[in-house]
Short mmCIF file of C-alpha atoms in Angstrom, two decimals:
data_model
loop_
_atom_site.label_atom_id
_atom_site.label_comp_id
_atom_site.label_asym_id
_atom_site.label_seq_id
_atom_site.Cartn_x
_atom_site.Cartn_y
_atom_site.Cartn_z
CA MET A 19 25.72 -41.66 -48.01
CA LEU A 20 25.38 -44.30 -45.11
CA ILE A 21 23.20 -44.79 -43.05
CA ARG A 22 25.65 -46.42 -41.26
CA ASN A 23 27.88 -43.26 -40.98
CA TRP A 24 24.58 -41.71 -40.30
CA LEU A 25 24.42 -43.65 -37.21
CA HIS A 26 27.94 -43.20 -36.36
CA TYR A 27 27.44 -39.66 -36.93
CA ILE A 28 24.42 -39.56 -33.77
CA ARG A 29 26.54 -41.90 -31.77
CA GLU A 30 29.08 -39.45 -31.79
CA ALA A 31 27.01 -35.82 -31.19
CA PHE A 32 25.68 -37.27 -28.62
CA SER A 33 28.03 -39.02 -26.28
CA SER A 34 30.59 -35.54 -26.91
CA VAL A 35 27.59 -33.79 -25.63
CA TYR A 36 28.38 -36.65 -22.90
CA ARG A 37 31.54 -36.62 -22.61
CA ASN A 38 32.53 -33.21 -22.47
CA GLY A 39 29.75 -32.12 -19.79
CA TRP A 40 30.72 -29.39 -18.27
CA MET A 41 31.44 -27.50 -21.37
CA SER A 42 28.61 -28.43 -22.62
CA PHE A 43 27.08 -27.68 -19.35
CA ALA A 44 28.59 -23.95 -19.79
CA SER A 45 27.26 -23.69 -23.89
CA ILE A 46 23.39 -24.51 -23.11
CA GLY A 47 24.06 -21.96 -20.14
CA VAL A 48 25.20 -19.32 -22.20
CA VAL A 49 22.45 -19.68 -25.96
CA ALA A 50 20.68 -19.85 -23.04
CA VAL A 51 20.98 -17.18 -21.22
CA THR A 52 21.54 -15.01 -24.16
CA LEU A 53 18.53 -15.95 -26.04
CA PHE A 54 16.45 -15.32 -22.53
CA ILE A 55 17.46 -11.71 -22.71
CA LEU A 56 16.91 -11.77 -26.07
CA GLY A 57 13.25 -13.26 -25.84
CA SER A 58 12.35 -10.89 -22.85
CA PHE A 59 13.70 -7.43 -24.97
CA ILE A 60 11.58 -8.97 -28.19
CA LEU A 61 8.44 -9.00 -25.60
CA LEU A 62 9.54 -6.05 -24.48
CA ASN A 63 9.47 -4.10 -27.49
CA ILE A 64 6.66 -5.82 -28.93
CA ASN A 65 4.64 -4.90 -25.85
CA VAL A 66 5.38 -1.50 -26.17
CA GLU A 67 5.42 -1.06 -29.67
CA TYR A 68 1.62 -2.45 -29.29
CA ILE A 69 1.59 -0.04 -26.26
CA ALA A 70 2.37 3.38 -28.96
CA GLU A 71 -0.38 2.06 -31.86
CA ASP A 72 -3.16 1.60 -28.96
CA VAL A 73 -2.27 5.41 -27.93
CA LYS A 74 -1.89 6.89 -31.78
CA GLN A 75 -5.42 4.81 -32.31
CA GLN A 76 -7.11 7.40 -30.33
CA VAL A 77 -5.83 9.97 -31.81
CA GLU A 78 -8.44 11.42 -33.83
CA ILE A 79 -9.82 14.85 -35.53
CA VAL A 80 -12.33 17.48 -34.19
CA ALA A 81 -13.34 19.16 -36.97
CA PHE A 82 -15.89 22.48 -36.20
CA VAL A 83 -18.64 23.03 -39.08
CA GLU A 84 -19.58 26.82 -39.38
CA GLU A 85 -22.45 27.89 -36.82
CA SER A 86 -24.40 29.15 -40.87
CA LEU A 87 -24.87 25.64 -42.55
CA ALA A 88 -28.17 23.86 -41.92
CA ALA A 89 -29.23 20.32 -40.63
CA ASP A 90 -28.88 18.55 -44.61
CA GLU A 91 -25.74 21.02 -45.64
CA VAL A 92 -24.02 19.13 -42.68
CA ASP A 93 -25.16 15.94 -43.49
CA LEU A 94 -24.04 16.36 -47.36
CA LEU A 95 -20.58 17.55 -45.63
CA ARG A 96 -20.59 14.11 -43.53
CA VAL A 97 -20.96 12.62 -46.82
CA SER A 98 -18.28 13.86 -48.27
CA LEU A 99 -16.00 13.62 -44.91
CA ILE A 100 -16.77 9.67 -44.77
CA ARG A 101 -15.67 9.54 -48.53
CA MET A 102 -12.33 10.71 -48.16
CA GLU A 103 -9.33 8.70 -48.80
CA LYS A 104 -7.80 7.86 -45.86
CA VAL A 105 -10.68 8.51 -43.09
CA GLU A 106 -11.60 5.70 -41.31
CA GLU A 107 -14.56 6.28 -38.95
CA VAL A 108 -16.38 9.81 -39.27
CA ARG A 109 -18.86 10.15 -36.70
CA PHE A 110 -21.06 13.83 -35.97
CA VAL A 111 -21.65 15.35 -32.67
CA SER A 112 -24.09 17.80 -32.15
CA ARG A 113 -23.58 20.63 -30.00
CA GLU A 114 -26.09 19.14 -27.83
CA ASP A 115 -24.13 16.08 -27.18
CA ALA A 116 -21.01 18.47 -26.84
CA LEU A 117 -22.77 20.80 -23.83
CA GLU A 118 -24.14 16.91 -22.41
CA ARG A 119 -20.20 16.09 -22.29
CA LEU A 120 -18.72 19.20 -21.08
CA LYS A 121 -21.23 18.63 -18.49
CA GLU A 122 -20.50 15.29 -17.52
CA GLU A 123 -17.07 16.15 -16.93
CA PHE A 124 -17.20 20.11 -15.66
CA GLY A 125 -20.59 19.45 -13.92
CA PRO A 126 -22.02 22.59 -12.02
CA LEU A 127 -19.55 24.63 -14.01
CA VAL A 128 -21.84 24.70 -16.85
CA GLU A 129 -24.79 24.68 -16.17
CA GLY A 130 -27.30 27.76 -17.89
CA PHE A 131 -26.08 27.37 -21.23
CA GLU A 132 -28.94 25.13 -22.37
CA GLY A 133 -30.77 25.73 -24.73
CA ARG A 134 -30.41 26.79 -28.35
CA GLU A 135 -28.75 30.50 -28.24
CA ARG A 136 -27.77 30.24 -25.17
CA ASN A 137 -25.34 27.24 -25.87
CA PRO A 138 -21.70 28.03 -26.61
CA LEU A 139 -20.81 25.47 -28.65
CA ARG A 140 -21.05 24.90 -32.11
CA ASP A 141 -21.57 21.02 -34.14
CA SER A 142 -18.93 18.63 -34.70
CA PHE A 143 -17.18 15.54 -36.94
CA GLU A 144 -14.85 13.31 -34.57
CA ILE A 145 -12.39 11.81 -38.21
CA ARG A 146 -10.19 8.55 -37.35
CA ALA A 147 -7.46 8.53 -40.18
CA ILE A 148 -7.04 4.62 -41.66
CA ILE A 149 -3.15 5.92 -40.74
CA PRO A 150 -2.98 7.29 -37.55
CA GLU A 151 0.02 9.17 -39.31
CA ASP A 152 -1.61 10.95 -41.94
CA ILE A 153 -3.56 12.62 -39.42
CA PRO A 154 -1.59 15.76 -39.65
CA ALA A 155 -1.83 16.19 -43.54
CA LEU A 156 -6.23 14.86 -43.21
CA ALA A 157 -6.33 17.42 -40.57
CA LYS A 158 -4.98 20.29 -43.56
CA GLU A 159 -7.43 18.91 -46.36
CA VAL A 160 -10.42 19.19 -44.11
CA ALA A 161 -10.02 22.26 -42.96
CA GLU A 162 -9.84 23.11 -46.44
CA LEU A 163 -13.84 21.47 -46.98
CA PRO A 164 -16.57 24.05 -47.41
CA GLY A 165 -18.31 24.30 -44.37
CA ILE A 166 -15.36 23.98 -41.90
CA ALA A 167 -15.18 26.60 -39.44
CA ARG A 168 -12.03 25.41 -37.85
CA VAL A 169 -9.96 21.61 -37.07
CA ASP A 170 -8.16 20.33 -34.33
CA TYR A 171 -5.90 17.25 -34.12
CA GLY A 172 -3.79 18.49 -31.03
CA ARG A 173 -1.19 20.35 -33.63
CA GLY A 174 2.83 19.75 -32.44
CA VAL A 175 1.90 16.88 -29.81
CA VAL A 176 0.55 14.40 -32.18
CA GLU A 177 3.48 14.99 -33.86
CA GLN A 178 5.74 14.35 -31.39
CA LEU A 179 3.85 11.41 -29.86
CA PHE A 180 4.46 10.04 -33.73
CA SER A 181 8.04 10.94 -34.21
CA ILE A 182 8.56 9.48 -30.41
CA THR A 183 7.04 6.17 -31.71
CA GLY A 184 9.35 5.59 -34.41
CA VAL A 185 12.07 6.78 -32.28
CA VAL A 186 11.25 3.53 -29.49
CA ARG A 187 10.71 1.02 -32.66
CA LEU A 188 14.43 2.21 -33.94
CA ILE A 189 15.68 1.76 -31.08
CA GLY A 190 13.86 -1.73 -30.34
CA ILE A 191 15.41 -3.72 -33.75
CA ALA A 192 18.75 -1.71 -33.04
CA PHE A 193 18.67 -3.07 -29.58
CA MET A 194 17.04 -6.67 -30.74
CA ILE A 195 20.23 -6.88 -33.66
CA GLY A 196 22.70 -6.05 -31.45
CA LEU A 197 21.60 -8.89 -29.15
CA ALA A 198 21.05 -11.36 -31.57
CA LEU A 199 24.88 -10.42 -32.69
CA THR A 200 26.09 -10.24 -28.98
CA ALA A 201 25.16 -14.36 -28.90
CA MET A 202 25.95 -15.77 -31.68
CA PHE A 203 29.02 -14.37 -30.75
CA LEU A 204 29.00 -15.86 -27.30
CA ILE A 205 27.71 -18.92 -28.67
CA ALA A 206 30.64 -19.89 -31.00
CA ASN A 207 32.80 -19.19 -28.79
CA THR A 208 32.00 -21.38 -26.01
CA ILE A 209 31.71 -23.56 -28.89
CA LYS A 210 34.93 -22.68 -30.10
CA LEU A 211 36.05 -24.26 -26.60
CA THR A 212 34.55 -27.21 -27.15
CA VAL A 213 36.36 -27.44 -30.04
CA ASN A 214 39.71 -26.51 -29.54
CA ALA A 215 39.58 -28.75 -26.12
CA ARG A 216 39.21 -31.57 -28.83
CA ALA A 217 41.32 -30.38 -31.28
CA LYS A 218 43.78 -34.17 -31.47
CA GLU A 219 40.74 -35.18 -32.09
CA ILE A 220 39.73 -34.15 -34.86
CA MET A 221 43.86 -34.40 -35.48
CA ILE A 222 44.25 -37.90 -35.79
CA MET A 223 40.86 -38.00 -37.90
CA LYS A 224 42.24 -36.51 -40.47
CA TYR A 225 45.50 -38.13 -40.66
CA VAL A 226 43.32 -41.56 -40.13
CA GLY A 227 42.26 -39.86 -43.91
CA ALA A 228 38.92 -38.48 -42.87
CA THR A 229 37.11 -36.34 -44.95
CA GLU A 230 36.06 -33.06 -44.02
CA TRP A 231 32.70 -34.09 -43.98
CA PHE A 232 32.73 -36.64 -42.01
CA VAL A 233 34.74 -35.01 -39.40
CA ARG A 234 32.30 -32.14 -39.14
CA TRP A 235 29.00 -33.34 -39.16
CA PRO A 236 29.12 -34.54 -35.68
CA PHE A 237 30.48 -31.57 -34.30
CA LEU A 238 27.74 -29.64 -37.02
CA ILE A 239 24.68 -32.14 -34.74
CA GLU A 240 26.53 -31.45 -31.04
CA GLY A 241 26.11 -27.50 -32.14
CA VAL A 242 22.53 -28.44 -33.37
CA LEU A 243 21.58 -30.43 -30.07
CA LEU A 244 23.36 -27.96 -27.77
CA GLY A 245 21.93 -25.09 -28.86
CA PHE A 246 18.35 -26.68 -29.39
CA PHE A 247 18.72 -27.41 -26.07
CA GLY A 248 19.98 -24.34 -24.47
CA ALA A 249 16.55 -22.71 -26.36
CA LEU A 250 14.56 -24.80 -25.17
CA LEU A 251 15.02 -23.37 -21.25
CA PRO A 252 14.39 -19.71 -21.95
CA THR A 253 11.59 -20.56 -24.45
CA VAL A 254 9.97 -22.43 -21.35
CA LEU A 255 10.91 -19.87 -19.26
CA LEU A 256 9.39 -16.75 -21.32
CA MET A 257 6.38 -18.92 -21.60
CA LEU A 258 5.33 -19.10 -18.07
CA VAL A 259 6.34 -15.54 -16.74
CA TYR A 260 4.81 -13.81 -19.57
CA SER A 261 1.55 -15.59 -19.41
CA GLU A 262 2.36 -15.28 -15.97
CA ALA A 263 2.25 -11.64 -16.66
CA VAL A 264 -0.17 -10.60 -18.73
CA ALA A 265 -2.67 -12.13 -16.00
CA TRP A 266 -1.26 -9.70 -13.11
CA THR A 267 -1.37 -6.19 -15.57
CA SER A 268 -5.47 -7.30 -17.04
CA LEU A 269 -5.68 -7.60 -12.88
CA ASN A 270 -3.93 -5.09 -11.47
CA LEU A 271 -2.77 -1.80 -14.13
CA HIS A 272 -6.14 -2.83 -17.00
CA PHE A 273 -5.26 0.85 -18.52
CA LEU A 274 -2.18 -1.32 -19.61
CA PRO A 275 -3.24 -3.01 -23.02
CA LEU A 276 -0.40 -5.97 -23.60
CA VAL A 277 -1.00 -8.10 -26.43
CA SER A 278 -1.90 -11.31 -25.15
CA PRO A 279 0.58 -14.90 -24.44
CA GLY A 280 -1.27 -16.50 -27.63
CA MET A 281 -0.49 -13.47 -30.25
CA VAL A 282 3.27 -13.81 -28.95
CA ILE A 283 4.95 -16.91 -27.99
CA MET A 284 4.10 -19.55 -30.44
CA GLU A 285 6.48 -17.07 -33.26
CA LEU A 286 7.94 -16.24 -30.04
CA ALA A 287 9.23 -19.68 -29.37
CA GLN A 288 10.14 -21.26 -33.13
CA LEU A 289 11.85 -17.96 -32.96
CA LEU A 290 14.37 -18.19 -30.48
CA LEU A 291 14.50 -22.29 -31.20
CA VAL A 292 15.24 -21.33 -34.80
CA LEU A 293 18.61 -19.22 -33.81
CA GLY A 294 19.37 -21.66 -31.21
CA THR A 295 20.09 -24.11 -33.43
CA VAL A 296 20.88 -22.00 -36.13
CA ILE A 297 23.14 -20.07 -34.48
CA GLY A 298 24.43 -23.78 -32.39
CA GLY A 299 25.03 -25.18 -36.08
CA ILE A 300 27.23 -22.35 -37.90
CA GLY A 301 29.35 -21.33 -34.24
CA SER A 302 30.22 -25.00 -34.56
CA LEU A 303 31.36 -25.55 -38.05
CA VAL A 304 33.16 -22.39 -38.06
CA SER A 305 35.07 -22.71 -34.94
CA MET A 306 36.20 -25.59 -36.92
CA ARG A 307 37.35 -24.52 -39.58
CA ARG A 308 40.97 -23.95 -39.06
CA PHE A 309 41.19 -27.08 -37.60
CA LEU A 310 40.62 -29.30 -40.60
CA LYS A 311 42.93 -27.28 -42.20
CA VAL A 312 45.57 -30.82 -41.74
CA MET Q 1 56.66 -46.62 -55.17
CA ILE Q 2 57.96 -43.27 -53.67
CA GLU Q 3 59.59 -41.12 -55.98
CA PHE Q 4 60.89 -37.77 -54.68
CA GLN Q 5 61.91 -34.89 -57.54
CA ARG Q 6 63.85 -32.13 -57.47
CA VAL Q 7 62.10 -31.97 -54.55
CA SER Q 8 62.51 -28.25 -52.45
CA MET Q 9 60.31 -26.65 -49.47
CA ALA Q 10 60.44 -23.24 -48.11
CA TYR Q 11 58.80 -22.11 -45.92
CA PRO Q 12 56.59 -18.95 -46.15
CA ASN Q 13 58.73 -17.24 -43.33
CA GLY Q 14 61.69 -17.71 -45.70
CA VAL Q 15 63.47 -20.82 -44.14
CA THR Q 16 64.22 -23.60 -46.65
CA ALA Q 17 64.04 -26.90 -45.25
CA LEU Q 18 64.51 -29.40 -48.56
CA LYS Q 19 66.93 -28.65 -51.24
CA SER Q 20 66.18 -30.29 -54.84
CA ILE Q 21 65.82 -33.52 -53.13
CA ASN Q 22 65.93 -36.80 -55.55
CA LEU Q 23 64.86 -39.79 -54.09
CA SER Q 24 62.57 -43.11 -54.44
CA VAL Q 25 61.38 -45.84 -52.57
CA GLU Q 26 59.88 -49.67 -53.62
CA GLN Q 27 57.11 -51.11 -52.15
CA GLY Q 28 57.75 -53.34 -49.47
CA GLU Q 29 61.16 -51.19 -48.05
CA PHE Q 30 62.25 -50.31 -44.52
CA VAL Q 31 63.86 -46.51 -44.50
CA PHE Q 32 65.21 -45.16 -41.76
CA LEU Q 33 65.04 -41.37 -42.15
CA VAL Q 34 67.73 -39.89 -39.94
CA GLY Q 35 69.81 -36.30 -39.78
CA GLU Q 36 70.52 -33.60 -36.57
CA SER Q 37 66.87 -31.63 -35.79
CA GLY Q 38 67.09 -28.95 -38.68
CA ALA Q 39 67.93 -31.47 -41.59
CA GLY Q 40 64.40 -31.33 -43.24
CA LYS Q 41 63.33 -34.58 -41.15
CA SER Q 42 59.70 -33.57 -40.85
CA THR Q 43 59.68 -31.47 -43.76
CA LEU Q 44 59.84 -34.28 -45.81
CA ILE Q 45 57.88 -37.22 -43.43
CA ARG Q 46 54.94 -34.01 -43.54
CA LEU Q 47 55.57 -33.47 -47.60
CA LEU Q 48 54.49 -37.47 -47.79
CA CYS Q 49 51.26 -37.17 -45.88
CA ARG Q 50 50.57 -33.81 -47.75
CA GLU Q 51 50.41 -31.71 -45.28
CA LEU Q 52 52.53 -29.85 -46.66
CA LEU Q 53 52.73 -29.12 -50.52
CA PRO Q 54 56.54 -28.68 -52.03
CA THR Q 55 57.41 -25.17 -53.37
CA GLU Q 56 59.11 -27.05 -56.49
CA GLY Q 57 59.84 -30.51 -57.78
CA SER Q 58 56.58 -33.49 -57.62
CA ILE Q 59 56.12 -36.24 -55.20
CA ARG Q 60 54.62 -39.12 -56.52
CA VAL Q 61 52.95 -42.00 -54.23
CA GLN Q 62 51.80 -45.23 -56.22
CA GLY Q 63 52.39 -43.32 -59.74
CA ARG Q 64 50.22 -40.08 -58.13
CA ASP Q 65 50.76 -36.32 -58.50
CA ILE Q 66 49.78 -36.12 -54.80
CA ALA Q 67 50.61 -32.54 -54.91
CA ARG Q 68 47.84 -32.85 -58.12
CA LEU Q 69 45.53 -34.68 -55.49
CA LYS Q 70 42.14 -32.56 -55.14
CA ARG Q 71 41.13 -31.21 -52.10
CA ARG Q 72 38.92 -33.81 -50.97
CA GLU Q 73 40.99 -36.36 -52.10
CA VAL Q 74 43.37 -35.82 -49.73
CA PRO Q 75 41.61 -38.24 -46.63
CA PHE Q 76 41.87 -41.35 -49.41
CA PHE Q 77 45.72 -40.94 -50.68
CA ARG Q 78 45.66 -40.21 -46.60
CA ARG Q 79 43.89 -44.31 -45.95
CA ASN Q 80 47.31 -45.65 -47.36
CA ILE Q 81 49.25 -44.01 -45.04
CA GLY Q 82 49.46 -45.12 -41.81
CA VAL Q 83 51.08 -42.27 -39.80
CA VAL Q 84 52.84 -43.21 -36.11
CA PHE Q 85 53.21 -40.16 -34.00
CA GLN Q 86 56.14 -39.42 -31.41
CA ASP Q 87 53.85 -37.88 -28.83
CA PHE Q 88 51.91 -40.57 -29.51
CA ARG Q 89 48.55 -38.90 -30.26
CA LEU Q 90 45.91 -41.38 -28.73
CA LEU Q 91 42.72 -40.05 -27.66
CA GLU Q 92 42.54 -40.18 -23.79
CA ASN Q 93 38.45 -40.98 -23.04
CA ARG Q 94 38.81 -43.97 -24.86
CA THR Q 95 40.46 -47.41 -24.30
CA VAL Q 96 42.57 -48.76 -26.29
CA TYR Q 97 40.09 -50.41 -28.68
CA GLU Q 98 38.51 -47.38 -29.37
CA ASN Q 99 41.48 -45.83 -30.46
CA VAL Q 100 42.04 -48.36 -33.12
CA ALA Q 101 38.47 -48.87 -34.25
CA PHE Q 102 37.81 -45.11 -34.24
CA ALA Q 103 40.49 -44.98 -37.60
CA MET Q 104 38.83 -47.60 -38.82
CA GLN Q 105 35.57 -45.62 -38.19
CA VAL Q 106 36.71 -42.66 -39.83
CA VAL Q 107 37.31 -44.76 -43.46
CA GLY Q 108 33.44 -45.50 -42.97
CA ALA Q 109 34.92 -49.50 -42.52
CA THR Q 110 31.67 -52.03 -41.04
CA GLY Q 111 30.98 -53.19 -37.04
CA ARG Q 112 32.29 -56.60 -38.62
CA ASP Q 113 35.68 -55.63 -40.05
CA ILE Q 114 35.98 -54.05 -36.98
CA ARG Q 115 35.36 -56.27 -35.14
CA ARG Q 116 37.56 -58.58 -36.76
CA ARG Q 117 40.37 -56.64 -37.93
CA VAL Q 118 40.95 -54.24 -33.98
CA PRO Q 119 41.54 -56.98 -32.11
CA ASP Q 120 44.20 -58.49 -35.03
CA ALA Q 121 45.84 -55.48 -34.33
CA LEU Q 122 46.32 -55.76 -30.75
CA GLN Q 123 47.85 -58.97 -31.33
CA LEU Q 124 50.05 -57.81 -33.15
CA VAL Q 125 51.92 -55.53 -31.09
CA GLY Q 126 51.10 -57.67 -28.24
CA LEU Q 127 48.13 -55.84 -26.13
CA ALA Q 128 45.45 -58.00 -27.27
CA ALA Q 129 45.66 -58.71 -23.51
CA LYS Q 130 45.13 -54.27 -22.70
CA ALA Q 131 41.88 -53.51 -25.04
CA LYS Q 132 39.45 -51.99 -22.45
CA MET Q 133 42.17 -49.64 -20.59
CA LYS Q 134 42.51 -46.08 -21.69
CA PRO Q 135 45.74 -44.84 -22.88
CA LEU Q 136 47.00 -42.69 -19.61
CA GLU Q 137 47.02 -46.28 -17.62
CA LEU Q 138 49.35 -47.74 -20.37
CA SER Q 139 53.87 -47.44 -20.18
CA GLY Q 140 55.08 -44.92 -23.35
CA GLY Q 141 56.09 -48.10 -25.13
CA GLU Q 142 52.73 -49.47 -24.94
CA GLN Q 143 50.96 -46.27 -25.98
CA GLN Q 144 53.01 -46.03 -29.05
CA ARG Q 145 51.92 -50.16 -30.44
CA VAL Q 146 48.86 -48.58 -29.46
CA CYS Q 147 49.67 -45.52 -31.93
CA LEU Q 148 51.46 -48.60 -34.11
CA ALA Q 149 47.86 -50.25 -33.82
CA ARG Q 150 46.21 -47.46 -35.72
CA ALA Q 151 48.30 -46.97 -37.99
CA ILE Q 152 47.67 -50.75 -39.37
CA VAL Q 153 44.50 -50.93 -38.79
CA ASN Q 154 43.66 -49.91 -41.68
CA GLN Q 155 46.32 -52.36 -43.23
CA PRO Q 156 47.89 -49.47 -45.77
CA SER Q 157 50.59 -49.86 -48.24
CA LEU Q 158 52.49 -47.58 -46.19
CA ILE Q 159 53.56 -46.98 -42.81
CA ILE Q 160 55.15 -43.08 -41.63
CA ALA Q 161 56.47 -42.97 -38.03
CA ASP Q 162 58.05 -40.03 -36.58
CA GLU Q 163 60.81 -40.33 -34.56
CA PRO Q 164 58.26 -42.75 -32.60
CA THR Q 165 60.74 -44.56 -30.23
CA GLY Q 166 61.68 -40.90 -29.49
CA ASN Q 167 60.45 -41.31 -26.04
CA LEU Q 168 61.24 -44.71 -24.96
CA ASP Q 169 63.80 -46.46 -23.28
CA PRO Q 170 65.85 -49.06 -25.46
CA ARG Q 171 64.58 -52.13 -24.27
CA THR Q 172 61.16 -50.64 -25.34
CA SER Q 173 62.04 -49.36 -28.39
CA MET Q 174 63.32 -52.54 -29.86
CA GLY Q 175 59.22 -54.07 -28.21
CA ILE Q 176 58.12 -51.46 -31.29
CA MET Q 177 60.99 -52.10 -33.82
CA ASP Q 178 59.63 -55.22 -34.08
CA ALA Q 179 56.39 -54.53 -33.95
CA LEU Q 180 57.68 -52.30 -37.16
CA LYS Q 181 59.80 -54.65 -38.29
CA SER Q 182 56.97 -58.29 -38.67
CA ILE Q 183 54.89 -55.46 -39.70
CA ASN Q 184 57.26 -54.24 -42.75
CA ILE Q 185 57.43 -58.37 -43.73
CA ARG Q 186 54.38 -58.71 -44.34
CA GLY Q 187 54.62 -56.20 -46.99
CA THR Q 188 54.66 -52.67 -45.96
CA THR Q 189 56.68 -50.16 -47.16
CA VAL Q 190 58.01 -48.56 -43.71
CA ILE Q 191 59.51 -45.35 -43.36
CA MET Q 192 61.23 -44.29 -39.76
CA ALA Q 193 62.38 -41.19 -38.79
CA SER Q 194 65.08 -41.66 -35.79
CA HIS Q 195 67.69 -40.36 -33.76
CA ASP Q 196 68.51 -43.66 -32.04
CA LYS Q 197 72.21 -44.80 -33.54
CA GLU Q 198 71.21 -47.90 -31.67
CA ILE Q 199 68.26 -48.86 -33.67
CA VAL Q 200 69.70 -48.00 -36.47
CA ASP Q 201 72.56 -49.90 -36.77
CA ALA Q 202 70.30 -53.09 -34.85
CA MET Q 203 68.12 -53.11 -37.97
CA ARG Q 204 70.34 -53.03 -40.91
CA GLN Q 205 68.86 -51.64 -43.27
CA ARG Q 206 68.43 -48.25 -45.61
CA VAL Q 207 69.45 -45.61 -44.29
CA LEU Q 208 68.50 -41.73 -45.75
CA VAL Q 209 70.89 -38.92 -43.94
CA LEU Q 210 69.25 -35.46 -44.51
CA ASP Q 211 71.74 -32.81 -44.32
CA GLY Q 212 71.08 -29.19 -44.19
CA GLY Q 213 68.26 -29.95 -46.24
CA LYS Q 214 70.13 -32.33 -48.75
CA VAL Q 215 70.23 -36.24 -48.58
CA VAL Q 216 74.15 -36.20 -48.48
CA ARG Q 217 73.96 -40.91 -48.04
CA ASP Q 218 71.55 -43.27 -49.21
CA GLU Q 219 72.67 -46.83 -47.89
CA ARG Q 220 71.52 -49.92 -48.48
CA ARG Q 221 71.97 -51.51 -44.78
CA GLY Q 222 73.56 -48.15 -43.54
CA VAL Q 223 74.66 -47.76 -40.41
CA TYR Q 224 73.66 -43.74 -37.97
CA CYS Q 225 76.59 -42.03 -37.97
CA GLN Q 226 76.82 -39.04 -36.42
CA HIS Q 227 78.86 -36.95 -38.38
CA ALA Q 228 77.85 -37.55 -42.12
CA ASN Q 229 78.89 -35.40 -44.58
#
């Protein structure tokens, strides 16, 4: 391909963005608005999942040890728990420690249970699973070990929590795909308007013997430019807004764990810029296709 | 140069626009296509530009069967043809000069060639002084001459003009005809569809009369006849 032609394509694309001032402005606006909504939703979704993951990590199994077990037998039990495939971490909580915890929470209500004979609590293990979703199955396995009296993991609540986070994720993905498609549709349509306005130009080009790619390139570059500049705006805006939001939340709502901006923002920026550019280019090519058939 | 052999053209909606047409045009000829609306003039022109493909028969231009051109060859075929439209089809947001230069950029001409040939073409149609104006600042006749300059700037061997004087007054029309004639004298074949009796009669060139999709009359140095049958 001749450099002369490339210079022509690029010059044409830029001057066309300029010549079709309002149309270009509208296209960039539509790209910016849709990608801003999409970007916000992606951030929201990432954070909902992050919080759900955080909640899940806090779920653990409590396995109570039979009272008849001697100290060395408890130790053996601990080792066999640690060796289990799905287990991430095992913590031993002696009945004394358990009583201390109760005291911390309820204070004077539990006075008078000190001493080996009067303490009604049992030794227990607190077990965390590598994958939180494995907890129900793991609890079952643990319950079958000799020396374990009872297993508790918030049956029912846990299953519900997991199914809710699963649904939230599915809804999130569906929404994101829907938004991405809407963005594509809107952008392609706006570009179609700019192309429609120039059907005559395309026709003349075809009549004087322009090759199809000679007609296409300037439009393709123009679409890419519109898409790119349209994506730049929401990218910068989301970067600023999200950083602010995270800073504010960590000060005022510190129980709410948000994904730190550094972890997501670059990837989000890449995604939005690539999406804008690709949609711009494809939208432009698709919209002009029918005018090429002269 | 142009050879139609038993060319028929039926549109998908069932309308038969041309019925088994035979005709040949030599290099350097000036041919008027005459006939009433719906006689098939526009169809014939669109076939020549390869905008349409005939349903039957073959069309040869400079020895090549244009129905057999591959899609990517069509642009290169069209570079041999300059088309002048009744409605001008100029780009309003570009100057006269840019409109003509546009046709050269499209075929990948160098900047030097463009700077050399565009003024020549404008000179030939008598618009050298208005190169920097926009089409809408010109009269209809002037706009048509821009269109003509655009058609000839790539030095095609064939000019096709579809009612180029259709929207112009008689005097302006004669100006356009003079320009076409001078292009023709340099060896370019001209095929022009026209309704304009005075022009056709004044030029005394070959006249092809179409009626109901058939060539009903073909005369060297002919005249326009409203009721040719």
